[in-house]
DNA sequence: ACTTGACTTGGACAATCGACCAGGACGACC
DNA sequence: GGTCGTCCTGGTCGATTGTCCAAGTCAAGT
């Protein structure tokens, strides 16, 4: 009944099916049977493409982490203005992206907690956060170049704070659905972030020096 | 083999057993059998005391929420100083409490995500957050009275921000275990919070006027 | 046409889960 | 001491799960 596909493509199809099921109905609903049904293949195919269910879940976690980062870093507005405006634009774009992906966002938190409990998913959570911290640092880089500023506190500390605040507001929004409160709360944090910006030494743009 | 107890006391014992199992091994490990074994009773007792497994989980969620709030609001240092010092003391006490309860903290996030997926636990997450927001407002009240200040932004907004930031840093700490980064990050937020404090009009304590 | 290898099918299995039940044990009260 | 209601026991049931497997199907190469 189903088209025949090389195993590599079938794997990607199953990963997307798992992502669809888990985003819609939760990580516990992503059983082998549900994923197979979502993909329109029969039960055995999953274990033909993946050794374990855990291997499938790890692949799914890797996929959603990559998708989240791409979404966060993809649509960044680049205008050269004062730090407040640059940060405000970034936060608006970021929050718009989050608001439109409630299911995957909730799934990300489910994956984080599951990773912290089950040793088979050991690396999932830390990889999620390493990626998010790196993405936050790239956002800081963008603000630096756009607004010609530096930072009065270490970048790593700032990046960790950004991720924590976005996570916290997102989680609260998932619970009570008040997206306006989340947006304005994030903008308030953005104004705080702007106070951390200090004018950059001239010609700092092309200085691609430090690690 | 087991002492006979009135059903009310047995319920509380089972709730604590469920709390112990779920804090140690995760919410998925809190099966009816595991809870019964932890409490040292046999399988049927659980369904004698609770209609469902879901009723047990709801009771457990209510218990851990109450415990978290009691822990947060219980050990608040009360010294009359400048806002920065008062906030710094509160954050240190708060973080010390969180740091010493990793299992229950992780369980709280598991309950939040589970509540958002399973309709049987519908009310759990929102009750968690309503409690936390109210607790944050009480903390703001404490700062007001201790340091004689008011706030330049609405209290509800501020409370939501506090909960979001604490949640975000806690979640990151659960993942990478860097408690020093969490503590210093929270202190950085505390200094931001202090900038939101404005000197209170004299005798403003009893003024419960504006919205 | 036939073989080979890749891919698919759907059933079977043991394990685990929540739920349920018939009966035993215990204490209180008449 | 007998009766009754409360509480406890441990087995059983059906449903769901991950895993495995023997057989089937199809396209490509000889």
Short mmCIF file of C-alpha atoms (C1' of nucleotides) in Angstrom, two decimals:
data_model
loop_
_atom_site.label_atom_id
_atom_site.label_comp_id
_atom_site.label_asym_id
_atom_site.label_seq_id
_atom_site.Cartn_x
_atom_site.Cartn_y
_atom_site.Cartn_z
CA UNK A 1 0.00 0.00 0.00
CA UNK A 2 2.87 2.32 0.74
CA UNK A 3 5.46 3.63 -1.68
CA UNK A 4 8.85 2.11 -1.25
CA UNK A 5 11.54 4.50 -0.07
CA UNK A 6 15.26 4.18 0.69
CA UNK A 7 15.81 3.85 4.40
CA UNK A 8 17.34 7.31 4.78
CA UNK A 9 14.29 9.07 3.38
CA UNK A 10 11.96 6.82 5.34
CA UNK A 11 13.82 7.81 8.49
CA UNK A 12 13.23 11.48 7.84
CA UNK A 13 9.58 10.82 7.10
CA UNK A 14 9.20 8.95 10.37
CA UNK A 15 10.97 11.72 12.27
CA UNK A 16 8.52 14.24 10.88
CA UNK A 17 5.62 11.96 11.70
CA UNK A 18 6.88 11.61 15.26
CA UNK A 19 7.23 15.38 15.46
CA UNK A 20 3.66 15.82 14.28
CA UNK A 21 2.20 13.32 16.73
CA UNK A 22 4.23 14.53 19.69
CA UNK A 23 3.54 18.19 18.98
CA UNK A 24 -0.17 17.55 18.68
CA UNK A 25 -0.80 15.02 21.46
CA UNK A 26 2.28 15.07 23.69
CA UNK A 27 5.43 13.02 23.97
CA UNK A 28 3.66 10.11 25.65
CA UNK A 29 1.36 9.78 22.65
CA UNK A 30 4.33 9.29 20.34
CA UNK A 31 4.18 5.51 20.50
CA UNK A 32 5.70 3.37 17.81
CA UNK A 33 2.24 2.51 16.52
CA UNK A 34 1.01 6.10 16.49
CA UNK A 35 4.08 7.26 14.59
CA UNK A 36 3.72 4.45 12.06
CA UNK A 37 0.05 5.28 11.58
CA UNK A 38 0.82 8.98 11.18
CA UNK A 39 3.40 8.16 8.53
CA UNK A 40 1.04 5.72 6.84
CA UNK A 41 3.39 2.77 7.15
CA UNK A 42 3.04 -0.43 9.07
CA UNK A 43 4.43 -1.22 12.45
CA UNK A 44 7.59 -3.04 11.48
CA UNK A 45 8.96 -0.19 9.40
CA UNK A 46 9.87 1.82 12.47
CA UNK A 47 12.15 -0.88 13.83
CA UNK A 48 13.56 -1.41 10.36
CA UNK A 49 14.65 2.25 10.28
CA UNK A 50 15.51 2.72 13.95
CA UNK A 51 17.09 0.36 16.42
CA UNK A 52 14.98 1.56 19.33
CA UNK A 53 12.06 3.79 20.02
CA UNK A 54 14.62 5.82 21.95
CA UNK A 55 16.71 6.30 18.82
CA UNK A 56 13.63 7.67 17.09
CA UNK A 57 12.93 10.03 19.97
CA UNK A 58 16.53 11.21 20.01
CA UNK A 59 16.35 11.91 16.29
CA UNK A 60 13.07 13.75 16.80
CA UNK A 61 14.59 15.83 19.59
CA UNK A 62 17.54 16.73 17.40
CA UNK A 63 15.15 17.76 14.63
CA UNK A 64 12.97 19.98 16.77
CA UNK A 65 15.99 21.61 18.39
CA UNK A 66 17.39 22.45 14.97
CA UNK A 67 13.99 23.71 13.82
CA UNK A 68 13.62 25.95 16.86
CA UNK A 69 17.05 27.46 16.37
CA UNK A 70 16.47 28.03 12.69
CA UNK A 71 13.17 29.71 13.45
CA UNK A 72 14.74 31.92 16.11
CA UNK A 73 17.73 32.96 14.05
CA UNK A 74 16.03 32.98 10.69
CA UNK A 75 13.76 35.97 10.76
CA UNK A 76 15.84 38.55 12.51
CA UNK A 77 15.17 42.13 11.42
CA UNK A 78 18.37 44.04 10.73
CA UNK A 79 18.02 47.78 11.01
CA UNK A 80 20.69 50.06 12.27
CA UNK A 81 19.27 52.15 15.06
CA UNK A 82 19.61 52.69 18.75
CA UNK A 83 19.94 49.60 20.94
CA UNK A 84 16.42 49.86 22.35
CA UNK A 85 14.80 49.75 18.92
CA UNK A 86 17.00 46.93 17.68
CA UNK A 87 16.26 44.83 20.75
CA UNK A 88 12.57 45.64 20.54
CA UNK A 89 12.42 44.46 16.95
CA UNK A 90 14.27 41.26 17.73
CA UNK A 91 11.98 40.44 20.65
CA UNK A 92 8.86 41.09 18.60
CA UNK A 93 10.06 38.79 15.84
CA UNK A 94 11.13 36.13 18.35
CA UNK A 95 7.84 36.21 20.21
CA UNK A 96 5.81 36.08 17.02
CA UNK A 97 7.68 32.93 16.10
CA UNK A 98 7.08 31.33 19.49
CA UNK A 99 3.41 32.29 19.59
CA UNK A 100 2.72 30.49 16.33
CA UNK A 101 4.22 27.19 17.45
CA UNK A 102 2.52 26.24 20.67
CA UNK A 103 2.66 22.50 20.16
CA UNK A 104 6.36 22.25 19.34
CA UNK A 105 7.16 24.70 22.11
CA UNK A 106 5.39 22.55 24.68
CA UNK A 107 7.04 19.48 23.23
CA UNK A 108 10.43 21.07 23.80
CA UNK A 109 9.74 21.36 27.51
CA UNK A 110 8.45 17.80 27.61
CA UNK A 111 11.68 16.67 25.98
CA UNK A 112 13.75 18.62 28.47
CA UNK A 113 12.11 17.05 31.50
CA UNK A 114 12.07 13.59 29.94
CA UNK A 115 15.76 13.92 29.17
CA UNK A 116 16.48 14.73 32.80
CA UNK A 117 14.69 11.59 33.99
CA UNK A 118 15.52 8.92 31.43
CA UNK A 119 19.16 8.09 30.83
CA UNK A 120 18.45 7.07 27.23
CA UNK A 121 17.78 10.72 26.43
CA UNK A 122 20.69 11.96 28.52
CA UNK A 123 22.17 14.34 26.00
CA UNK A 124 18.97 15.83 24.64
CA UNK A 125 18.39 18.56 27.23
CA UNK A 126 21.96 19.78 27.42
CA UNK A 127 22.20 19.94 23.64
CA UNK A 128 18.97 21.94 23.54
CA UNK A 129 20.37 24.47 25.95
CA UNK A 130 23.84 24.63 24.41
CA UNK A 131 22.14 25.49 21.14
CA UNK A 132 19.91 28.10 22.72
CA UNK A 133 22.77 29.73 24.58
CA UNK A 134 24.81 29.88 21.38
CA UNK A 135 21.83 31.33 19.54
CA UNK A 136 21.40 33.98 22.22
CA UNK A 137 25.05 34.93 21.80
CA UNK A 138 24.51 35.29 18.08
CA UNK A 139 21.61 37.60 18.82
CA UNK A 140 23.93 39.63 21.02
CA UNK A 141 26.38 39.78 18.16
CA UNK A 142 23.65 41.08 15.90
CA UNK A 143 22.75 43.81 18.36
CA UNK A 144 26.40 44.77 18.62
CA UNK A 145 26.79 45.14 14.88
CA UNK A 146 23.42 46.82 14.35
CA UNK A 147 23.58 49.34 17.16
CA UNK A 148 27.36 49.67 17.57
CA UNK A 149 27.47 48.72 21.21
CA UNK A 150 29.24 46.38 23.55
CA UNK A 151 28.09 44.84 26.83
CA UNK A 152 28.83 45.71 30.41
CA UNK A 153 28.56 42.09 31.53
CA UNK A 154 30.08 38.90 30.11
CA UNK A 155 28.32 37.60 27.02
CA UNK A 156 27.87 34.11 28.42
CA UNK A 157 26.07 35.47 31.44
CA UNK A 158 23.89 37.66 29.27
CA UNK A 159 23.05 34.80 26.92
CA UNK A 160 22.04 32.56 29.80
CA UNK A 161 19.80 35.28 31.16
CA UNK A 162 18.12 35.81 27.79
CA UNK A 163 17.35 32.11 27.45
CA UNK A 164 16.06 31.92 31.00
CA UNK A 165 13.72 34.87 30.59
CA UNK A 166 12.36 33.70 27.24
CA UNK A 167 11.86 30.21 28.66
CA UNK A 168 10.10 31.53 31.73
CA UNK A 169 7.68 33.75 29.86
CA UNK A 170 7.01 31.05 27.27
CA UNK A 171 6.17 28.50 29.93
CA UNK A 172 3.78 30.89 31.65
CA UNK A 173 2.16 31.67 28.30
CA UNK A 174 1.68 27.98 27.62
CA UNK A 175 -0.18 27.75 30.91
CA UNK A 176 -2.48 30.76 30.82
CA UNK A 177 -2.37 31.73 27.15
CA UNK A 178 -1.93 35.42 27.84
CA UNK A 179 0.29 36.31 24.90
CA UNK A 180 0.01 40.04 25.46
CA UNK A 181 1.39 39.70 28.98
CA UNK A 182 4.25 37.62 27.61
CA UNK A 183 5.01 40.08 24.85
CA UNK A 184 5.01 43.12 27.12
CA UNK A 185 6.97 41.27 29.79
CA UNK A 186 9.63 40.38 27.27
CA UNK A 187 9.74 43.95 26.06
CA UNK A 188 10.29 45.07 29.63
CA UNK A 189 13.22 42.72 29.83
CA UNK A 190 14.43 44.11 26.51
CA UNK A 191 14.61 47.59 27.99
CA UNK A 192 16.64 46.15 30.86
CA UNK A 193 18.91 44.49 28.32
CA UNK A 194 19.40 47.81 26.58
CA UNK A 195 20.75 49.27 29.81
CA UNK A 196 23.50 46.69 29.65
CA UNK A 197 24.68 48.03 26.29
CA UNK A 198 27.62 50.40 26.28
CA UNK A 199 28.83 52.42 23.28
CA UNK A 200 31.32 50.45 21.25
CA UNK A 201 34.80 51.75 20.44
CA UNK A 202 34.81 53.09 16.90
CA UNK A 203 35.56 50.67 14.06
CA UNK A 204 34.59 47.75 16.24
CA UNK A 205 32.60 46.33 13.33
CA UNK A 206 35.40 44.72 11.37
CA UNK A 207 37.27 43.56 14.44
CA UNK A 208 36.82 39.83 14.06
CA UNK A 209 39.56 39.18 16.52
CA UNK A 210 38.65 37.47 19.77
CA UNK A 211 37.49 33.91 20.34
CA UNK B 1 1.10 -6.79 57.85
CA UNK B 2 0.23 -3.10 57.71
CA UNK B 3 -1.24 -1.01 60.46
CA UNK B 4 -4.86 -0.08 59.94
CA UNK B 5 -5.47 3.59 59.39
CA UNK B 6 -8.59 5.69 58.79
CA UNK B 7 -8.96 6.46 55.14
CA UNK B 8 -8.11 10.15 55.53
CA UNK B 9 -4.72 9.44 57.07
CA UNK B 10 -4.04 6.69 54.57
CA UNK B 11 -4.73 9.17 51.80
CA UNK B 12 -2.13 11.56 53.12
CA UNK B 13 0.37 8.76 53.49
CA UNK B 14 -0.21 7.71 49.88
CA UNK B 15 0.14 11.30 48.70
CA UNK B 16 3.50 11.53 50.39
CA UNK B 17 4.54 8.20 48.96
CA UNK B 18 3.57 9.37 45.49
CA UNK B 19 5.52 12.55 46.07
CA UNK B 20 8.57 10.56 47.08
CA UNK B 21 8.42 8.21 44.09
CA UNK B 22 7.72 10.95 41.56
CA UNK B 23 10.40 13.26 42.94
CA UNK B 24 12.97 10.49 42.86
CA UNK B 25 12.16 8.70 39.61
CA UNK B 26 9.87 11.00 37.62
CA UNK B 27 6.14 11.33 37.15
CA UNK B 28 5.96 8.34 34.80
CA UNK B 29 7.41 6.13 37.53
CA UNK B 30 4.59 7.08 39.89
CA UNK B 31 2.46 4.07 38.98
CA UNK B 32 -0.20 2.75 41.29
CA UNK B 33 1.98 -0.23 42.12
CA UNK B 34 5.08 1.85 42.80
CA UNK B 35 3.17 4.19 45.11
CA UNK B 36 1.64 1.26 46.98
CA UNK B 37 5.07 -0.35 47.38
CA UNK B 38 6.60 2.93 48.58
CA UNK B 39 3.86 3.27 51.17
CA UNK B 40 4.18 -0.38 52.17
CA UNK B 41 0.56 -1.20 51.44
CA UNK B 42 -0.90 -3.54 48.92
CA UNK B 43 -2.23 -2.66 45.54
CA UNK B 44 -5.91 -2.40 46.29
CA UNK B 45 -5.47 0.23 48.98
CA UNK B 46 -4.81 2.94 46.43
CA UNK B 47 -8.13 2.40 44.71
CA UNK B 48 -9.79 2.16 48.07
CA UNK B 49 -8.56 5.64 48.98
CA UNK B 50 -8.72 7.25 45.54
CA UNK B 51 -11.23 6.82 42.78
CA UNK B 52 -8.64 7.11 40.03
CA UNK B 53 -4.94 7.27 39.59
CA UNK B 54 -5.66 10.76 38.30
CA UNK B 55 -7.25 11.74 41.59
CA UNK B 56 -4.08 10.65 43.36
CA UNK B 57 -1.93 12.65 40.96
CA UNK B 58 -4.11 15.72 41.40
CA UNK B 59 -3.80 15.42 45.16
CA UNK B 60 -0.05 15.02 44.80
CA UNK B 61 0.15 18.09 42.59
CA UNK B 62 -1.80 20.09 45.12
CA UNK B 63 0.52 18.93 47.87
CA UNK B 64 3.75 19.80 46.07
CA UNK B 65 2.40 23.19 45.03
CA UNK B 66 1.53 23.98 48.62
CA UNK B 67 4.93 22.73 49.77
CA UNK B 68 6.76 24.86 47.22
CA UNK B 69 4.87 27.98 48.22
CA UNK B 70 5.42 27.32 51.89
CA UNK B 71 9.11 26.85 51.27
CA UNK B 72 9.33 30.04 49.20
CA UNK B 73 7.41 32.22 51.61
CA UNK B 74 8.57 30.56 54.79
CA UNK B 75 12.17 31.57 55.19
CA UNK B 76 12.14 35.17 54.11
CA UNK B 77 14.72 37.35 55.85
CA UNK B 78 13.26 40.59 57.08
CA UNK B 79 15.78 43.37 57.54
CA UNK B 80 15.05 47.00 56.97
CA UNK B 81 17.60 48.33 54.54
CA UNK B 82 17.90 49.68 51.05
CA UNK B 83 15.95 47.88 48.31
CA UNK B 84 19.03 46.28 46.77
CA UNK B 85 20.04 44.56 49.99
CA UNK B 86 16.52 43.42 50.78
CA UNK B 87 16.07 41.93 47.32
CA UNK B 88 19.50 40.34 47.45
CA UNK B 89 18.68 38.63 50.70
CA UNK B 90 15.37 37.36 49.44
CA UNK B 91 16.91 35.94 46.28
CA UNK B 92 19.67 34.20 48.20
CA UNK B 93 17.15 32.56 50.51
CA UNK B 94 14.91 31.63 47.61
CA UNK B 95 17.71 30.11 45.60
CA UNK B 96 19.05 28.17 48.56
CA UNK B 97 15.63 26.63 48.95
CA UNK B 98 15.39 25.71 45.28
CA UNK B 99 18.90 24.30 45.15
CA UNK B 100 18.16 21.85 47.92
CA UNK B 101 15.08 20.37 46.28
CA UNK B 102 16.10 19.27 42.82
CA UNK B 103 13.74 16.33 42.56
CA UNK B 104 10.57 18.17 43.57
CA UNK B 105 11.55 21.09 41.40
CA UNK B 106 11.89 18.88 38.34
CA UNK B 107 8.63 17.18 39.25
CA UNK B 108 6.89 20.55 39.24
CA UNK B 109 7.86 21.10 35.63
CA UNK B 110 6.79 17.57 34.73
CA UNK B 111 3.41 18.28 36.31
CA UNK B 112 3.07 21.52 34.40
CA UNK B 113 3.67 19.91 31.02
CA UNK B 114 1.54 16.89 31.87
CA UNK B 115 -1.26 19.18 32.93
CA UNK B 116 -1.14 20.95 29.58
CA UNK B 117 -1.48 17.66 27.70
CA UNK B 118 -3.88 15.55 29.73
CA UNK B 119 -7.33 16.96 30.37
CA UNK B 120 -7.64 15.03 33.64
CA UNK B 121 -4.97 17.33 35.12
CA UNK B 122 -6.44 20.43 33.52
CA UNK B 123 -6.39 22.68 36.54
CA UNK B 124 -3.02 21.67 37.95
CA UNK B 125 -0.78 23.97 35.92
CA UNK B 126 -2.90 27.08 36.22
CA UNK B 127 -3.24 26.59 39.97
CA UNK B 128 0.53 26.21 40.23
CA UNK B 129 1.05 29.51 38.47
CA UNK B 130 -1.72 31.37 40.25
CA UNK B 131 -0.06 30.40 43.51
CA UNK B 132 3.37 31.42 42.32
CA UNK B 133 2.16 34.75 41.02
CA UNK B 134 0.40 35.45 44.30
CA UNK B 135 3.54 34.46 46.21
CA UNK B 136 5.62 36.80 44.08
CA UNK B 137 3.23 39.62 44.89
CA UNK B 138 3.62 38.85 48.58
CA UNK B 139 7.37 39.08 48.13
CA UNK B 140 6.86 42.47 46.52
CA UNK B 141 4.78 43.48 49.50
CA UNK B 142 7.59 42.43 51.79
CA UNK B 143 10.10 44.52 49.89
CA UNK B 144 7.75 47.49 50.03
CA UNK B 145 7.40 47.28 53.77
CA UNK B 146 11.05 46.50 54.43
CA UNK B 147 12.59 49.12 52.19
CA UNK B 148 9.76 51.66 52.09
CA UNK B 149 9.41 51.73 48.33
CA UNK B 150 6.76 51.42 45.67
CA UNK B 151 7.00 50.15 42.10
CA UNK B 152 7.14 51.96 38.82
CA UNK B 153 5.29 49.18 36.99
CA UNK B 154 2.09 47.31 37.91
CA UNK B 155 2.53 44.68 40.55
CA UNK B 156 0.94 41.95 38.47
CA UNK B 157 3.38 42.54 35.65
CA UNK B 158 6.28 42.53 38.06
CA UNK B 159 5.09 39.34 39.74
CA UNK B 160 4.77 37.57 36.42
CA UNK B 161 8.28 38.63 35.49
CA UNK B 162 9.71 37.38 38.77
CA UNK B 163 8.12 33.97 38.33
CA UNK B 164 9.28 33.76 34.73
CA UNK B 165 12.88 34.60 35.57
CA UNK B 166 13.05 32.21 38.52
CA UNK B 167 11.49 29.47 36.42
CA UNK B 168 13.88 30.06 33.54
CA UNK B 169 17.00 29.99 35.67
CA UNK B 170 15.78 26.98 37.61
CA UNK B 171 15.13 25.02 34.45
CA UNK B 172 18.57 25.80 33.08
CA UNK B 173 20.10 24.80 36.40
CA UNK B 174 18.26 21.48 36.30
CA UNK B 175 19.85 20.85 32.92
CA UNK B 176 23.48 21.83 33.45
CA UNK B 177 23.70 21.93 37.25
CA UNK B 178 25.59 25.22 37.33
CA UNK B 179 24.13 26.64 40.52
CA UNK B 180 26.61 29.50 40.70
CA UNK B 181 25.52 30.75 37.28
CA UNK B 182 21.91 30.55 38.38
CA UNK B 183 22.56 32.38 41.63
CA UNK B 184 24.52 35.20 40.02
CA UNK B 185 22.03 35.45 37.17
CA UNK B 186 19.19 35.81 39.63
CA UNK B 187 21.15 38.45 41.54
CA UNK B 188 21.59 40.34 38.29
CA UNK B 189 17.86 40.28 37.83
CA UNK B 190 17.49 41.42 41.42
CA UNK B 191 19.51 44.55 40.68
CA UNK B 192 17.21 45.18 37.73
CA UNK B 193 14.26 44.74 40.02
CA UNK B 194 15.72 47.29 42.41
CA UNK B 195 15.73 49.86 39.61
CA UNK B 196 11.96 49.42 39.42
CA UNK B 197 11.61 50.51 43.05
CA UNK B 198 10.68 54.12 43.68
CA UNK B 199 10.73 55.82 47.08
CA UNK B 200 7.39 55.42 48.71
CA UNK B 201 5.34 58.44 49.73
CA UNK B 202 5.46 58.73 53.49
CA UNK B 203 2.92 56.57 55.28
CA UNK B 204 2.25 54.77 51.99
CA UNK B 205 2.13 51.49 53.87
CA UNK B 206 -1.54 51.62 54.64
CA UNK B 207 -2.47 53.27 51.32
CA UNK B 208 -4.24 50.48 49.47
CA UNK B 209 -5.60 52.90 46.91
CA UNK B 210 -4.59 52.71 43.26
CA UNK B 211 -5.27 49.92 40.76
"C1'" DA C 1 13.09 -15.24 -16.68
"C1'" DC C 2 15.33 -15.60 -12.47
"C1'" DT C 3 17.99 -14.41 -8.69
"C1'" DT C 4 19.35 -11.16 -5.31
"C1'" DG C 5 18.86 -7.75 -1.98
"C1'" DA C 6 16.25 -3.95 -0.14
"C1'" DC C 7 12.01 -2.80 1.76
"C1'" DT C 8 7.40 -3.85 3.67
"C1'" DT C 9 3.72 -6.34 6.08
"C1'" DG C 10 1.00 -7.70 10.01
"C1'" DG C 11 0.79 -10.99 13.55
"C1'" DA C 12 2.74 -12.77 18.00
"C1'" DC C 13 5.01 -12.21 22.29
"C1'" DA C 14 6.13 -10.80 27.11
"C1'" DA C 15 5.86 -7.02 30.08
"C1'" DT C 16 3.42 -3.47 32.36
"C1'" DC C 17 -0.31 -0.68 33.22
"C1'" DG C 18 -5.02 0.88 35.62
"C1'" DA C 19 -8.94 -1.12 37.22
"C1'" DC C 20 -11.79 -4.35 39.56
"C1'" DC C 21 -13.34 -7.88 42.84
"C1'" DA C 22 -14.29 -11.65 46.28
"C1'" DG C 23 -12.94 -12.47 50.41
"C1'" DG C 24 -10.11 -12.10 54.88
"C1'" DA C 25 -8.85 -9.44 59.03
"C1'" DC C 26 -9.65 -6.22 62.54
"C1'" DG C 27 -11.95 -3.26 65.96
"C1'" DA C 28 -16.14 -1.21 67.94
"C1'" DC C 29 -20.55 -1.51 69.68
"C1'" DC C 30 -24.69 -3.90 71.32
"C1'" DG D 1 -19.56 -13.22 72.28
"C1'" DG D 2 -21.65 -12.10 68.21
"C1'" DT D 3 -22.58 -8.71 64.62
"C1'" DC D 4 -21.48 -5.08 61.56
"C1'" DG D 5 -18.87 -1.70 59.15
"C1'" DT D 6 -14.23 -0.30 58.07
"C1'" DC D 7 -10.04 -1.42 56.13
"C1'" DC D 8 -6.82 -4.52 53.88
"C1'" DT D 9 -5.14 -8.42 50.72
"C1'" DG D 10 -3.62 -10.34 46.50
"C1'" DG D 11 -5.12 -12.21 42.47
"C1'" DT D 12 -7.19 -11.44 37.80
"C1'" DC D 13 -8.72 -9.03 33.73
"C1'" DG D 14 -8.41 -6.37 29.42
"C1'" DA D 15 -5.80 -2.87 27.18
"C1'" DT D 16 -1.58 -0.95 25.61
"C1'" DT D 17 3.23 -0.98 25.01
"C1'" DG D 18 8.05 -2.09 22.71
"C1'" DT D 19 10.17 -5.66 20.37
"C1'" DC D 20 10.82 -9.32 17.29
"C1'" DC D 21 10.08 -12.30 13.28
"C1'" DA D 22 8.69 -15.15 9.25
"C1'" DA D 23 6.86 -14.22 5.14
"C1'" DG D 24 5.54 -11.24 1.35
"C1'" DT D 25 6.53 -7.61 -2.35
"C1'" DC D 26 9.00 -5.07 -5.54
"C1'" DA D 27 12.82 -3.26 -8.55
"C1'" DA D 28 17.27 -3.91 -10.47
"C1'" DG D 29 20.92 -6.62 -12.37
"C1'" DT D 30 22.44 -10.74 -14.96
#
